[in-house]
Amino acid sequence: MCPVTLRPALPSDLDALTALEQRCFDSDRLSRRSFQKWINRHHDGLIVAQTDQRQLAGYALVLLQPGTRLARLYSIAVDPAQRGQRLGEQLMEAAEDYAHQERRLYLRLEVRKDNQGAIALYEKRGYRLFGLAPDYYEDHQDALRYQKRLHYQPANDAQLHLPWVQQSTPFTCGPACLLMALAALKGHTPDTTEELLLWREATTIYMTAGHGGCHPMGLAIAARRRGLAATVWCNQKGPLFVDSVRDHDKKDVITTLHHYFVKTCKQEGIAVNYQDFTADDLDNAISAGKIVLVLISTWRLDGRKAPHWVAISGNDEECFYIHDPDPGEDQVPLDCQHVPITREKFEQMRKYGQAKLRTAVVLGG
């Protein structure tokens, strides 16, 4: 085993990290600017391996997904001159220790489909294959997605087969989630035009700043008209989101649409339950094969306190798993799929605004 010191990267490591990246990879390299960014942020997840001769022999970069219990091994490299000395295993162990110390439940990574050496290392360390990303690398090679549970493996590891859809605009999170449900329950192929049409049917027109998002009853009505069974749960009876705007004309528009959605739900036989949708209700819906769309506050994800629709992709004893249709900074789409949120944290996330609005749309085939 190669005797090295493992520590967070320092500003003095920048040149060596950049040179190491050039030696290790022919493509898909991290830029000097990227290394500089993580060093400037004092990110302890950028871990370097230094030899007794003070040479940089390798590094691992672990990113933490805000508001979740998920970590991602973004990159790992070992100097070609140092290979064969189990340095990769030491870096992997350090990466897992860092993620564990940060109370992450999962560490995820991507690996080239043809990198048999790395795949063997990951599988030896207990990583499980859970996804494939076609045409992921610059040379069009596919990536395999692996993950490892860093704490315990619960007995109930239910996960719905729910395709992920990325929203195409800042205001179509609800329609993107509904497209996921339509793909899962009806086999529909997601389409940007359909996403925008869904938004036109379900929108409140105004909300906070810019275009409005979607009303839960509006989403339920749009789902019913496309052949899905839909039920709405909401802990408030009055007009929703009206406090998110100050202009009285905008408040009137939001109120008018709310009354329209209530009336239409009654006409089309869509049940609206004016009570909280509890964690037990969510577990029962998942067990019954339902797709649940939940409104959350993004405060614990990005600090913006915005209303945001997500789709529930699975559950276990400790976490709910979400499909988030909106990748954030430093994220790739795969980072937004089956994201583990502890039950305690999820209870906090699904309260929006001063009125602590809690609402969900339960969909079936």
XYZ file of N, CA and C in Angstrom, residues 185-286:
306
model
N -47.417 5.684 -15.602
C -48.726 5.039 -15.507
C -49.390 4.786 -16.846
N -49.045 5.598 -17.855
C -49.689 5.472 -19.156
C -48.715 5.182 -20.293
N -47.423 5.204 -19.999
C -46.437 4.966 -21.042
C -46.265 6.115 -22.007
N -46.721 7.311 -21.633
C -46.595 8.477 -22.502
C -45.135 8.917 -22.609
N -44.760 9.362 -23.786
C -43.431 9.922 -23.984
C -43.450 11.402 -23.642
N -42.586 11.847 -22.713
C -42.586 13.275 -22.332
C -42.326 14.176 -23.529
N -43.001 15.312 -23.549
C -42.944 16.219 -24.686
C -43.016 17.650 -24.164
N -42.136 18.522 -24.683
C -42.100 19.899 -24.208
C -43.403 20.633 -24.496
N -43.999 20.386 -25.655
C -45.277 21.030 -25.972
C -46.340 20.635 -24.959
N -46.384 19.341 -24.632
C -47.360 18.881 -23.640
C -47.080 19.500 -22.276
N -45.805 19.655 -21.936
C -45.447 20.305 -20.671
C -46.035 21.711 -20.596
N -45.907 22.461 -21.665
C -46.418 23.834 -21.673
C -47.944 23.865 -21.671
N -48.564 22.913 -22.360
C -50.031 22.851 -22.353
C -50.552 22.492 -20.962
N -49.866 21.598 -20.291
C -50.244 21.262 -18.915
C -50.155 22.487 -18.017
N -49.102 23.260 -18.212
C -48.953 24.476 -17.408
C -50.113 25.446 -17.674
N -50.503 25.609 -18.933
C -51.615 26.522 -19.252
C -52.899 26.089 -18.549
N -53.091 24.777 -18.413
C -54.306 24.278 -17.786
C -54.283 24.404 -16.260
N -53.088 24.333 -15.674
C -52.989 24.213 -14.213
C -52.445 25.447 -13.522
N -51.986 26.447 -14.279
C -51.272 27.562 -13.663
C -52.181 28.506 -12.880
N -51.579 29.153 -11.877
C -52.240 30.237 -11.150
C -51.949 31.585 -11.812
N -51.198 31.592 -12.895
C -50.773 32.755 -13.689
C -49.727 33.587 -12.953
N -50.025 33.958 -11.712
C -49.050 34.716 -10.922
C -48.640 33.906 -9.699
N -47.407 34.109 -9.262
C -46.925 33.515 -8.020
C -45.547 34.095 -7.738
N -45.312 34.540 -6.532
C -44.047 35.171 -6.120
C -43.587 36.139 -7.207
N -42.528 35.794 -7.957
C -42.035 36.659 -9.039
C -42.143 35.911 -10.363
N -42.430 36.632 -11.422
C -42.493 36.013 -12.742
C -43.773 35.235 -12.947
N -43.694 34.235 -13.828
C -44.871 33.421 -14.139
C -45.267 32.570 -12.941
N -46.557 32.285 -12.850
C -47.064 31.457 -11.774
C -46.735 29.993 -11.980
N -46.727 29.261 -10.872
C -46.589 27.819 -10.935
C -47.944 27.175 -11.099
N -48.096 25.970 -10.558
C -49.332 25.219 -10.777
C -50.067 24.949 -9.469
N -51.380 25.070 -9.553
C -52.288 24.790 -8.445
C -52.472 23.271 -8.354
N -52.525 22.692 -7.151
C -52.705 21.239 -7.054
C -53.981 20.743 -7.724
N -55.074 21.507 -7.594
C -56.308 21.090 -8.249
C -56.179 21.218 -9.768
N -55.440 22.236 -10.233
C -55.203 22.365 -11.665
C -54.452 21.177 -12.220
N -53.439 20.707 -11.481
C -52.693 19.522 -11.907
C -53.590 18.284 -11.903
N -54.447 18.164 -10.891
C -55.351 17.016 -10.814
C -56.329 17.006 -11.979
N -56.853 18.172 -12.323
C -57.790 18.269 -13.449
C -57.097 17.886 -14.750
N -55.875 18.406 -14.957
C -55.125 18.074 -16.166
C -54.817 16.584 -16.222
N -54.521 15.982 -15.075
C -54.239 14.544 -15.028
C -55.493 13.737 -15.359
N -56.638 14.129 -14.779
C -57.888 13.413 -15.047
C -58.239 13.466 -16.530
N -58.023 14.605 -17.157
C -58.365 14.745 -18.580
C -57.439 13.943 -19.479
N -56.367 13.409 -18.907
C -55.445 12.545 -19.666
C -55.522 11.102 -19.215
N -56.599 10.776 -18.529
C -56.893 9.385 -18.216
C -56.381 8.866 -16.895
N -55.871 9.745 -16.016
C -55.384 9.296 -14.717
C -56.439 9.520 -13.640
N -56.449 8.648 -12.654
C -57.232 8.899 -11.445
C -56.448 9.890 -10.591
N -57.144 10.870 -10.034
C -56.457 11.922 -9.292
C -57.217 12.282 -8.030
N -56.464 12.467 -6.947
C -57.015 12.919 -5.676
C -56.119 14.031 -5.144
N -56.741 15.055 -4.593
C -55.993 16.200 -4.058
C -56.081 16.190 -2.539
N -54.959 16.476 -1.906
C -54.907 16.667 -0.464
C -54.365 18.067 -0.201
N -55.040 18.801 0.675
C -54.620 20.177 0.947
C -55.087 20.560 2.348
N -54.203 21.139 3.134
C -54.566 21.481 4.511
C -55.201 22.866 4.640
N -55.498 23.513 3.493
C -56.132 24.830 3.519
C -57.299 24.868 2.534
N -58.368 25.578 2.904
C -59.539 25.666 2.043
C -59.571 26.912 1.178
N -58.995 27.988 1.641
C -59.061 29.237 0.894
C -58.129 29.246 -0.301
N -58.136 30.353 -1.072
C -57.265 30.477 -2.242
C -55.798 30.285 -1.866
N -55.101 29.471 -2.664
C -53.697 29.166 -2.401
C -52.786 30.177 -3.091
N -51.644 30.437 -2.488
C -50.571 31.268 -3.050
C -50.934 32.755 -3.136
N -52.098 33.147 -2.648
C -52.506 34.535 -2.801
C -51.588 35.469 -2.006
N -50.996 34.958 -0.937
C -50.085 35.790 -0.139
C -48.710 35.925 -0.771
N -48.463 35.230 -1.881
C -47.145 35.295 -2.521
C -47.001 36.517 -3.421
N -48.107 37.251 -3.637
C -48.057 38.471 -4.460
C -48.631 39.637 -3.660
N -48.190 40.841 -3.962
C -48.671 42.034 -3.245
C -49.743 42.790 -4.022
N -49.654 42.743 -5.333
C -50.584 43.496 -6.176
C -52.000 42.936 -6.037
N -52.965 43.815 -5.797
C -54.347 43.370 -5.579
C -54.957 42.756 -6.833
N -54.621 43.265 -8.006
C -55.141 42.680 -9.242
C -54.638 41.238 -9.409
N -53.369 41.025 -9.077
C -52.825 39.667 -9.166
C -53.499 38.746 -8.151
N -53.762 39.283 -6.947
C -54.481 38.488 -5.946
C -55.861 38.083 -6.460
N -56.533 39.004 -7.146
C -57.861 38.711 -7.690
C -57.787 37.605 -8.745
N -56.742 37.638 -9.587
C -56.576 36.610 -10.621
C -56.369 35.238 -9.966
N -55.471 35.172 -8.976
C -55.194 33.907 -8.299
C -56.453 33.378 -7.615
N -57.224 34.284 -7.000
C -58.454 33.882 -6.318
C -59.493 33.366 -7.305
N -59.645 34.061 -8.429
C -60.613 33.635 -9.450
C -60.276 32.241 -9.958
N -59.016 31.994 -10.239
C -58.608 30.675 -10.737
C -58.801 29.604 -9.667
N -58.533 29.931 -8.415
C -58.745 28.957 -7.337
C -60.207 28.500 -7.311
N -61.128 29.448 -7.380
C -62.551 29.088 -7.350
C -62.932 28.261 -8.581
N -62.319 28.575 -9.721
C -62.575 27.781 -10.928
C -62.102 26.342 -10.732
N -60.917 26.168 -10.174
C -60.381 24.821 -9.969
C -61.251 24.043 -8.991
N -61.714 24.697 -7.919
C -62.580 24.022 -6.949
C -63.867 23.555 -7.618
N -64.480 24.441 -8.397
C -65.734 24.117 -9.090
C -65.536 22.976 -10.081
N -64.432 23.007 -10.840
C -64.177 21.986 -11.851
C -63.909 20.627 -11.215
N -63.209 20.606 -10.082
C -62.976 19.345 -9.387
C -64.308 18.713 -8.973
N -65.223 19.532 -8.495
C -66.540 19.008 -8.120
C -67.272 18.466 -9.337
N -67.232 19.192 -10.454
C -67.923 18.777 -11.673
C -67.359 17.471 -12.233
N -66.044 17.279 -12.111
C -65.405 16.104 -12.702
C -65.189 14.977 -11.699
N -65.727 15.149 -10.495
C -65.667 14.075 -9.510
C -64.287 13.818 -8.942
N -63.454 14.845 -8.892
C -62.105 14.704 -8.328
C -62.180 15.003 -6.832
N -61.815 14.035 -6.020
C -61.894 14.204 -4.575
C -60.830 15.194 -4.099
N -61.259 16.128 -3.271
C -60.347 17.088 -2.638
C -60.479 16.908 -1.132
N -59.433 16.428 -0.499
C -59.426 16.195 0.938
C -58.763 17.375 1.628
N -59.534 18.119 2.393
C -58.994 19.301 3.063
C -58.373 18.896 4.399
N -57.297 18.187 4.305
C -56.547 17.751 5.476
C -55.131 17.415 5.047
N -54.267 17.260 6.021
C -52.870 16.998 5.715
C -52.700 15.595 5.131
N -51.777 15.472 4.178
C -51.383 14.194 3.620
C -50.161 13.743 4.413
N -50.351 12.800 5.330
C -49.319 12.436 6.283
C -48.281 11.494 5.682
N -47.218 11.258 6.441
C -46.200 10.308 6.005
C -46.800 8.913 5.854
N -47.721 8.534 6.740
C -48.388 7.231 6.621
C -49.213 7.162 5.341
N -49.909 8.268 5.014
C -50.678 8.310 3.769
C -49.754 8.131 2.568
N -48.597 8.774 2.624
C -47.644 8.675 1.522
C -47.111 7.251 1.383
N -46.774 6.630 2.511
C -46.320 5.236 2.475
C -47.390 4.326 1.867
N -48.631 4.531 2.276
C -49.728 3.691 1.773
C -49.932 3.901 0.272
N -49.824 5.153 -0.187
C -50.000 5.433 -1.610
C -48.903 4.759 -2.436
N -47.661 4.833 -1.955
C -46.556 4.200 -2.667
C -46.750 2.684 -2.714
